[in-house]
Amino acid sequence: MSIMRVKVDIDTRTFVRLLLVVTGFSLAIFMVWKLSTALTILGISAFLALALNPPVSAIANRLPGHSRVLATALSYLFVLAIVGVFIYIALPPIVNETSKFISALPQHVEQLSSRQGVVADLVNRYNLQDQLSRLVEGAQQQASGLAQGVGSSVVNGVSSILTGFVTLITVLVLTFLMLIEGPRWIERLWSLYRDPKKLLRHQKLSIKMYRVVTSYVNGQVLVASIAAAAGLATLLVLVFLFPNIGMGVVIPLTGIIFITDLIPMVGATIGAVMVILALALSDLGAALAFTVYFIVYQQVENNFIQPLVQSRTVALSALSIFVAIIVGISLLGIIGGIVAIPIAGCLRVFLIDHMEHRRMPKEPTEKLGTWRKLVAKATAND
């Protein structure tokens, strides 16, 4: 059996180029990995700047000196005022319900230990006394271990809160600066172009991508408004059916639903968990009823409302939106889920522009030399 040998000759220049390409690609991946936190902060700030640019520009156009600094400051003050009013309205009912639950907790424990109350009736009806006793014993055994870990948990929690607060301040400052200096940076970028046709094409492309981002923000606000309206109607029904639920918690819980539903896919779940826990402090039946409502509404929102609204605003199909959200959440978590749809919309705009540009007839790029021009001119004169 003969063995065929193949000899491949690679010159030194080609080998060096290949080595440089591999090295550069590896260094780029390493730099992205090391700067992942900074790039994430910059990306969030840029996304917020693009989303807030329409109202800031509208306010600046109505100010005497068209000052973007003053317009951005007014927008920030407006947002902070809304957040402050929400906290002022939401905090007292939540604190009140929590204090009621804490004060009534010993009574619930006493009823449970004496085999009284709703939970005890369920335990006695389904013969769960042994399981309950083992659960209580296990909780007592783990109590000491939990007590020892409270100190470290508190320290870690405070550290995480401080880190999140610093990150939030950084994002807000970067967004503020991008809103102020963004137009000037864009003008400087356009001034670097020397080809008018390429400049016009890239300007049209950037405008289309900008509209994708703003349309996505408007669509997500619409989705959150629909969720808040449905949640408000459900909470009002629960207040009527369960007297233990006070009317004062309706508006705060509706605000929680609206704010968390701005996050695609997972935001509604986060908001629902918070609302269910708040309702459970007052009435377990109301919490169970809202859980059933949320399961039904979540299916409707994820499969119909969200894809339908975003397909109209971002011009993506429902399947593309669903795939983009899954990929974004898998790569970057909640942040990836937020930016996945506008990124997919911008990629769609870029690919369409690229394909249309390739279909256009190419202009002859070969330029005639001086001798050929003279020969062509002489031939034309003859």
CSV table of C-alpha atoms in Angstrom, one decimal:
chain,number,residue,atom,x,y,z
A,1,MET,CA,0.0,0.0,0.0
A,2,SER,CA,1.6,3.3,-1.1
A,3,ILE,CA,1.5,6.4,1.0
A,4,MET,CA,1.0,9.7,-0.9
A,5,ARG,CA,2.8,12.6,0.6
A,6,VAL,CA,1.8,16.2,0.0
A,7,LYS,CA,4.3,18.9,0.4
A,8,VAL,CA,3.0,22.4,1.1
A,9,ASP,CA,5.2,25.4,0.7
A,10,ILE,CA,4.4,28.6,2.6
A,11,ASP,CA,6.5,31.6,2.1
A,12,THR,CA,7.7,33.6,5.1
A,13,ARG,CA,5.5,36.6,4.4
A,14,THR,CA,2.3,34.6,4.3
A,15,PHE,CA,3.3,32.8,7.6
A,16,VAL,CA,4.0,36.1,9.3
A,17,ARG,CA,0.7,37.6,8.2
A,18,LEU,CA,-1.2,34.5,9.4
A,19,LEU,CA,0.6,34.7,12.7
A,20,LEU,CA,-0.1,38.4,13.1
A,21,VAL,CA,-3.8,37.9,12.3
A,22,VAL,CA,-4.1,35.0,14.9
A,23,THR,CA,-2.2,37.1,17.5
A,24,GLY,CA,-4.3,40.2,16.9
A,25,PHE,CA,-7.6,38.2,17.1
A,26,SER,CA,-6.5,36.6,20.4
A,27,LEU,CA,-5.5,39.9,21.9
A,28,ALA,CA,-8.8,41.4,20.8
A,29,ILE,CA,-10.7,38.6,22.5
A,30,PHE,CA,-8.6,39.0,25.7
A,31,MET,CA,-9.1,42.8,25.8
A,32,VAL,CA,-12.9,42.4,25.3
A,33,TRP,CA,-12.9,39.9,28.2
A,34,LYS,CA,-10.8,42.1,30.5
A,35,LEU,CA,-12.9,45.2,29.6
A,36,SER,CA,-16.3,43.4,29.7
A,37,THR,CA,-17.5,45.5,32.7
A,38,ALA,CA,-16.4,48.8,31.2
A,39,LEU,CA,-17.9,47.9,27.8
A,40,THR,CA,-21.2,46.9,29.4
A,41,ILE,CA,-21.4,50.2,31.2
A,42,LEU,CA,-20.5,52.1,28.0
A,43,GLY,CA,-23.1,50.1,26.1
A,44,ILE,CA,-25.9,50.8,28.6
A,45,SER,CA,-25.0,54.5,28.7
A,46,ALA,CA,-25.1,54.7,24.9
A,47,PHE,CA,-28.4,52.9,24.7
A,48,LEU,CA,-29.9,55.2,27.3
A,49,ALA,CA,-28.5,58.2,25.5
A,50,LEU,CA,-30.1,57.1,22.2
A,51,ALA,CA,-33.4,56.4,24.0
A,52,LEU,CA,-33.4,59.8,25.7
A,53,ASN,CA,-32.2,61.8,22.8
A,54,PRO,CA,-35.6,62.5,21.2
A,55,PRO,CA,-37.1,64.2,24.4
A,56,VAL,CA,-33.9,66.0,25.1
A,57,SER,CA,-33.7,67.4,21.5
A,58,ALA,CA,-37.4,68.4,21.7
A,59,ILE,CA,-36.8,70.3,24.9
A,60,ALA,CA,-33.6,71.9,23.6
A,61,ASN,CA,-35.4,73.2,20.5
A,62,ARG,CA,-37.9,75.0,22.7
A,63,LEU,CA,-35.4,76.6,25.0
A,64,PRO,CA,-34.2,80.1,24.2
A,65,GLY,CA,-30.5,79.2,23.6
A,66,HIS,CA,-31.2,75.6,22.4
A,67,SER,CA,-29.0,74.5,25.3
A,68,ARG,CA,-28.6,70.7,25.4
A,69,VAL,CA,-27.1,71.0,28.9
A,70,LEU,CA,-30.2,72.6,30.3
A,71,ALA,CA,-32.5,70.3,28.3
A,72,THR,CA,-30.6,67.2,29.7
A,73,ALA,CA,-30.7,68.6,33.2
A,74,LEU,CA,-34.4,69.2,33.0
A,75,SER,CA,-35.0,65.7,31.7
A,76,TYR,CA,-33.0,64.2,34.6
A,77,LEU,CA,-34.9,66.3,37.1
A,78,PHE,CA,-38.2,65.2,35.6
A,79,VAL,CA,-37.2,61.5,35.8
A,80,LEU,CA,-35.9,62.0,39.4
A,81,ALA,CA,-39.2,63.7,40.3
A,82,ILE,CA,-41.2,60.8,39.0
A,83,VAL,CA,-39.1,58.3,40.9
A,84,GLY,CA,-39.4,60.5,44.1
A,85,VAL,CA,-43.1,60.7,43.8
A,86,PHE,CA,-43.3,56.9,43.3
A,87,ILE,CA,-41.2,56.2,46.3
A,88,TYR,CA,-43.2,58.7,48.4
A,89,ILE,CA,-46.5,56.9,47.4
A,90,ALA,CA,-45.2,53.4,47.4
A,91,LEU,CA,-43.0,53.3,50.5
A,92,PRO,CA,-45.6,54.0,53.3
A,93,PRO,CA,-48.1,51.2,52.2
A,94,ILE,CA,-45.3,48.7,51.8
A,95,VAL,CA,-43.8,49.5,55.3
A,96,ASN,CA,-47.3,49.4,56.8
A,97,GLU,CA,-48.1,46.0,55.3
A,98,THR,CA,-44.7,44.6,56.3
A,99,SER,CA,-45.2,45.8,59.9
A,100,LYS,CA,-48.7,44.2,60.0
A,101,PHE,CA,-47.2,40.9,58.8
A,102,ILE,CA,-44.4,41.0,61.4
A,103,SER,CA,-46.8,41.8,64.2
A,104,ALA,CA,-49.1,39.0,63.2
A,105,LEU,CA,-46.3,36.5,62.6
A,106,PRO,CA,-46.3,35.2,66.3
A,107,GLN,CA,-50.0,34.6,66.0
A,108,HIS,CA,-49.6,32.6,62.8
A,109,VAL,CA,-46.8,30.5,64.4
A,110,GLU,CA,-49.0,29.9,67.5
A,111,GLN,CA,-51.9,28.8,65.3
A,112,LEU,CA,-49.7,26.5,63.4
A,113,SER,CA,-48.1,24.9,66.5
A,114,SER,CA,-51.5,24.4,68.0
A,115,ARG,CA,-52.9,22.9,64.8
A,116,GLN,CA,-55.2,25.8,64.2
A,117,GLY,CA,-55.7,28.1,61.2
A,118,VAL,CA,-55.9,27.5,57.4
A,119,VAL,CA,-52.4,26.0,57.1
A,120,ALA,CA,-53.0,23.7,60.0
A,121,ASP,CA,-56.3,22.5,58.5
A,122,LEU,CA,-54.5,21.6,55.3
A,123,VAL,CA,-51.8,19.8,57.3
A,124,ASN,CA,-54.4,17.8,59.2
A,125,ARG,CA,-56.6,17.1,56.2
A,126,TYR,CA,-53.7,15.6,54.1
A,127,ASN,CA,-51.9,13.9,57.1
A,128,LEU,CA,-48.8,16.0,56.7
A,129,GLN,CA,-48.0,16.2,60.4
A,130,ASP,CA,-44.8,14.1,60.1
A,131,GLN,CA,-43.5,16.1,57.2
A,132,LEU,CA,-44.2,19.4,59.0
A,133,SER,CA,-42.4,18.2,62.1
A,134,ARG,CA,-39.3,17.2,60.1
A,135,LEU,CA,-39.4,20.5,58.4
A,136,VAL,CA,-39.5,22.4,61.7
A,137,GLU,CA,-36.7,20.3,63.1
A,138,GLY,CA,-34.6,20.9,60.1
A,139,ALA,CA,-35.2,24.6,60.3
A,140,GLN,CA,-34.2,24.6,63.9
A,141,GLN,CA,-31.0,22.7,63.2
A,142,GLN,CA,-30.1,25.1,60.4
A,143,ALA,CA,-30.9,28.2,62.4
A,144,SER,CA,-27.5,28.3,64.1
A,145,GLY,CA,-25.7,28.0,60.8
A,146,LEU,CA,-27.8,30.7,59.3
A,147,ALA,CA,-27.1,32.9,62.3
A,148,GLN,CA,-23.4,32.5,61.8
A,149,GLY,CA,-23.6,33.4,58.2
A,150,VAL,CA,-25.7,36.5,58.8
A,151,GLY,CA,-22.7,38.7,59.4
A,152,SER,CA,-20.9,37.8,56.2
A,153,SER,CA,-24.2,38.0,54.2
A,154,VAL,CA,-24.8,41.5,55.5
A,155,VAL,CA,-21.3,42.6,54.6
A,156,ASN,CA,-21.6,41.1,51.1
A,157,GLY,CA,-25.0,42.6,50.7
A,158,VAL,CA,-23.8,46.1,51.7
A,159,SER,CA,-20.8,45.7,49.3
A,160,SER,CA,-23.1,44.7,46.4
A,161,ILE,CA,-25.4,47.6,47.1
A,162,LEU,CA,-22.5,50.1,47.1
A,163,THR,CA,-21.1,48.6,43.9
A,164,GLY,CA,-24.5,48.8,42.2
A,165,PHE,CA,-24.9,52.4,43.4
A,166,VAL,CA,-21.5,53.4,42.0
A,167,THR,CA,-22.3,51.7,38.7
A,168,LEU,CA,-25.6,53.5,38.5
A,169,ILE,CA,-24.0,56.9,39.1
A,170,THR,CA,-21.4,56.1,36.5
A,171,VAL,CA,-24.1,55.1,33.9
A,172,LEU,CA,-26.1,58.3,34.7
A,173,VAL,CA,-23.0,60.6,34.3
A,174,LEU,CA,-21.9,58.9,31.1
A,175,THR,CA,-25.4,59.1,29.7
A,176,PHE,CA,-25.5,62.8,30.6
A,177,LEU,CA,-22.2,63.5,28.9
A,178,MET,CA,-23.2,61.5,25.8
A,179,LEU,CA,-26.5,63.5,25.5
A,180,ILE,CA,-24.5,66.8,25.7
A,181,GLU,CA,-21.5,65.9,23.5
A,182,GLY,CA,-23.1,63.3,21.2
A,183,PRO,CA,-24.1,65.6,18.4
A,184,ARG,CA,-20.7,67.3,18.3
A,185,TRP,CA,-18.9,63.9,18.1
A,186,ILE,CA,-21.2,62.8,15.3
A,187,GLU,CA,-20.5,66.0,13.4
A,188,ARG,CA,-16.7,65.4,13.8
A,189,LEU,CA,-17.2,61.8,12.5
A,190,TRP,CA,-19.0,63.0,9.4
A,191,SER,CA,-16.3,65.6,8.7
A,192,LEU,CA,-13.8,62.8,8.3
A,193,TYR,CA,-15.5,61.6,5.1
A,194,ARG,CA,-14.1,62.6,1.8
A,195,ASP,CA,-16.5,60.7,-0.5
A,196,PRO,CA,-19.9,62.5,-0.6
A,197,LYS,CA,-21.8,59.3,-1.8
A,198,LYS,CA,-20.4,57.2,1.1
A,199,LEU,CA,-21.1,60.0,3.5
A,200,LEU,CA,-24.8,60.2,2.4
A,201,ARG,CA,-25.2,56.4,2.5
A,202,HIS,CA,-23.7,56.1,6.0
A,203,GLN,CA,-25.8,59.0,7.3
A,204,LYS,CA,-29.0,57.4,6.0
A,205,LEU,CA,-27.9,54.1,7.6
A,206,SER,CA,-27.3,55.7,11.0
A,207,ILE,CA,-30.6,57.4,10.9
A,208,LYS,CA,-32.4,54.1,10.2
A,209,MET,CA,-30.6,52.5,13.1
A,210,TYR,CA,-31.4,55.4,15.4
A,211,ARG,CA,-35.1,55.0,14.5
A,212,VAL,CA,-34.9,51.3,15.3
A,213,VAL,CA,-33.7,52.1,18.9
A,214,THR,CA,-36.3,54.8,19.5
A,215,SER,CA,-39.1,52.7,18.1
A,216,TYR,CA,-38.0,49.8,20.3
A,217,VAL,CA,-38.1,52.1,23.4
A,218,ASN,CA,-41.6,53.4,22.4
A,219,GLY,CA,-42.8,49.8,21.8
A,220,GLN,CA,-41.5,48.6,25.2
A,221,VAL,CA,-43.2,51.5,27.0
A,222,LEU,CA,-46.4,50.4,25.2
A,223,VAL,CA,-46.0,46.8,26.4
A,224,ALA,CA,-45.3,47.9,29.9
A,225,SER,CA,-48.4,50.2,29.9
A,226,ILE,CA,-50.6,47.3,28.7
A,227,ALA,CA,-49.2,45.1,31.5
A,228,ALA,CA,-49.7,47.9,34.1
A,229,ALA,CA,-53.3,48.5,33.0
A,230,ALA,CA,-54.1,44.8,33.2
A,231,GLY,CA,-52.4,44.5,36.6
A,232,LEU,CA,-54.3,47.6,37.8
A,233,ALA,CA,-57.6,46.0,36.8
A,234,THR,CA,-56.7,42.7,38.5
A,235,LEU,CA,-55.6,44.4,41.7
A,236,LEU,CA,-58.8,46.4,41.9
A,237,VAL,CA,-60.7,43.1,41.6
A,238,LEU,CA,-58.6,41.6,44.3
A,239,VAL,CA,-59.3,44.6,46.6
A,240,PHE,CA,-63.0,44.0,46.1
A,241,LEU,CA,-62.8,40.2,46.7
A,242,PHE,CA,-60.3,40.2,49.6
A,243,PRO,CA,-61.0,42.9,52.3
A,244,ASN,CA,-57.5,42.4,53.8
A,245,ILE,CA,-55.9,44.0,50.7
A,246,GLY,CA,-55.9,47.8,51.2
A,247,MET,CA,-56.5,50.2,48.4
A,248,GLY,CA,-53.3,52.1,49.2
A,249,VAL,CA,-51.1,49.3,47.8
A,250,VAL,CA,-52.8,49.3,44.4
A,251,ILE,CA,-50.9,52.2,42.9
A,252,PRO,CA,-47.5,51.2,44.2
A,253,LEU,CA,-47.9,47.7,42.9
A,254,THR,CA,-49.1,48.9,39.5
A,255,GLY,CA,-46.0,51.1,39.3
A,256,ILE,CA,-43.8,48.1,40.1
A,257,ILE,CA,-45.5,46.2,37.3
A,258,PHE,CA,-44.9,49.0,34.8
A,259,ILE,CA,-41.2,49.6,35.7
A,260,THR,CA,-40.2,45.9,35.8
A,261,ASP,CA,-42.1,45.2,32.6
A,262,LEU,CA,-39.8,47.5,30.7
A,263,ILE,CA,-37.4,44.6,30.7
A,264,PRO,CA,-38.4,42.1,28.0
A,265,MET,CA,-39.3,38.5,28.8
A,266,VAL,CA,-38.0,38.4,32.4
A,267,GLY,CA,-39.1,41.8,33.7
A,268,ALA,CA,-42.7,40.7,34.0
A,269,THR,CA,-41.7,37.7,36.2
A,270,ILE,CA,-39.6,39.9,38.5
A,271,GLY,CA,-42.5,42.3,38.9
A,272,ALA,CA,-45.0,39.5,39.5
A,273,VAL,CA,-42.8,38.0,42.2
A,274,MET,CA,-42.6,41.3,44.0
A,275,VAL,CA,-46.3,41.9,43.8
A,276,ILE,CA,-47.1,38.3,44.9
A,277,LEU,CA,-44.8,38.7,48.0
A,278,ALA,CA,-46.4,42.0,48.8
A,279,LEU,CA,-49.9,40.5,48.6
A,280,ALA,CA,-48.9,37.5,50.6
A,281,LEU,CA,-48.1,39.8,53.5
A,282,SER,CA,-51.8,40.7,53.7
A,283,ASP,CA,-53.7,37.7,52.2
A,284,LEU,CA,-52.4,34.4,50.9
A,285,GLY,CA,-55.6,33.9,48.9
A,286,ALA,CA,-55.1,37.2,47.0
A,287,ALA,CA,-51.4,36.2,46.3
A,288,LEU,CA,-52.6,32.9,45.0
A,289,ALA,CA,-55.2,34.6,42.8
A,290,PHE,CA,-52.7,37.0,41.4
A,291,THR,CA,-50.3,34.1,40.7
A,292,VAL,CA,-53.0,32.4,38.5
A,293,TYR,CA,-53.6,35.7,36.7
A,294,PHE,CA,-49.9,36.3,36.1
A,295,ILE,CA,-49.3,32.8,34.6
A,296,VAL,CA,-52.1,33.4,32.1
A,297,TYR,CA,-51.1,36.9,31.3
A,298,GLN,CA,-47.4,36.0,31.0
A,299,GLN,CA,-48.2,33.6,28.2
A,300,VAL,CA,-50.3,36.1,26.4
A,301,GLU,CA,-47.6,38.8,26.7
A,302,ASN,CA,-44.6,36.7,25.7
A,303,ASN,CA,-46.3,35.0,22.8
A,304,PHE,CA,-48.6,37.7,21.4
A,305,ILE,CA,-48.3,41.2,22.8
A,306,GLN,CA,-44.5,41.5,23.0
A,307,PRO,CA,-43.8,40.0,19.5
A,308,LEU,CA,-46.7,41.8,17.9
A,309,VAL,CA,-45.8,45.3,19.2
A,310,GLN,CA,-42.1,45.0,18.6
A,311,SER,CA,-42.6,43.5,15.1
A,312,ARG,CA,-44.6,46.6,14.2
A,313,THR,CA,-42.1,49.1,15.8
A,314,VAL,CA,-38.7,47.4,15.0
A,315,ALA,CA,-39.9,45.8,11.8
A,316,LEU,CA,-38.8,42.3,12.9
A,317,SER,CA,-40.7,39.1,12.7
A,318,ALA,CA,-42.0,37.5,15.9
A,319,LEU,CA,-39.7,34.6,15.5
A,320,SER,CA,-36.7,36.9,15.1
A,321,ILE,CA,-37.6,38.9,18.2
A,322,PHE,CA,-38.1,35.7,20.2
A,323,VAL,CA,-34.7,34.3,19.1
A,324,ALA,CA,-32.9,37.6,19.7
A,325,ILE,CA,-34.2,37.8,23.3
A,326,ILE,CA,-33.2,34.2,24.0
A,327,VAL,CA,-29.7,34.7,22.6
A,328,GLY,CA,-29.3,38.1,24.4
A,329,ILE,CA,-30.4,36.7,27.8
A,330,SER,CA,-28.1,33.7,27.3
A,331,LEU,CA,-25.1,35.9,26.6
A,332,LEU,CA,-25.6,38.9,28.9
A,333,GLY,CA,-28.5,38.1,31.2
A,334,ILE,CA,-31.1,40.8,31.8
A,335,ILE,CA,-29.0,43.4,30.1
A,336,GLY,CA,-28.7,41.2,27.0
A,337,GLY,CA,-32.5,40.7,27.0
A,338,ILE,CA,-33.0,44.5,27.0
A,339,VAL,CA,-30.7,45.3,24.2
A,340,ALA,CA,-31.2,42.2,22.1
A,341,ILE,CA,-34.2,43.5,20.1
A,342,PRO,CA,-32.7,46.8,19.0
A,343,ILE,CA,-29.4,45.2,18.2
A,344,ALA,CA,-31.2,42.6,16.0
A,345,GLY,CA,-33.1,45.5,14.4
A,346,CYS,CA,-29.9,47.4,13.6
A,347,LEU,CA,-28.3,44.2,12.2
A,348,ARG,CA,-31.3,43.8,9.9
A,349,VAL,CA,-31.0,47.4,8.7
A,350,PHE,CA,-27.2,47.0,8.1
A,351,LEU,CA,-27.7,43.7,6.2
A,352,ILE,CA,-30.4,45.2,4.0
A,353,ASP,CA,-28.3,48.2,3.2
A,354,HIS,CA,-25.3,46.0,2.5
A,355,MET,CA,-27.3,43.8,0.1
A,356,GLU,CA,-28.8,46.8,-1.7
A,357,HIS,CA,-25.4,48.3,-2.1
A,358,ARG,CA,-24.0,45.2,-3.6
A,359,ARG,CA,-26.8,45.0,-6.1
A,360,MET,CA,-26.1,48.5,-7.4
A,361,PRO,CA,-24.1,48.6,-10.7
A,362,LYS,CA,-20.4,49.2,-10.0
A,363,GLU,CA,-18.7,52.2,-11.5
A,364,PRO,CA,-15.5,51.5,-13.5
A,365,THR,CA,-12.7,51.8,-11.1
A,366,GLU,CA,-9.9,51.5,-13.6
A,367,LYS,CA,-8.4,54.9,-14.4
A,368,LEU,CA,-6.8,55.5,-17.8
A,369,GLY,CA,-3.2,56.5,-17.7
A,370,THR,CA,-1.9,59.6,-19.4
A,371,TRP,CA,-0.7,57.8,-22.5
A,372,ARG,CA,-4.1,56.0,-23.0
A,373,LYS,CA,-5.9,59.3,-22.6
A,374,LEU,CA,-3.8,60.9,-25.3
A,375,VAL,CA,-4.4,58.0,-27.6
A,376,ALA,CA,-8.1,58.0,-27.0
A,377,LYS,CA,-8.3,61.7,-27.6
A,378,ALA,CA,-6.3,61.5,-30.9
A,379,THR,CA,-8.5,58.7,-32.1
A,380,ALA,CA,-11.6,60.7,-31.3
A,381,ASN,CA,-10.3,63.7,-33.3
A,382,ASP,CA,-9.5,61.5,-36.3
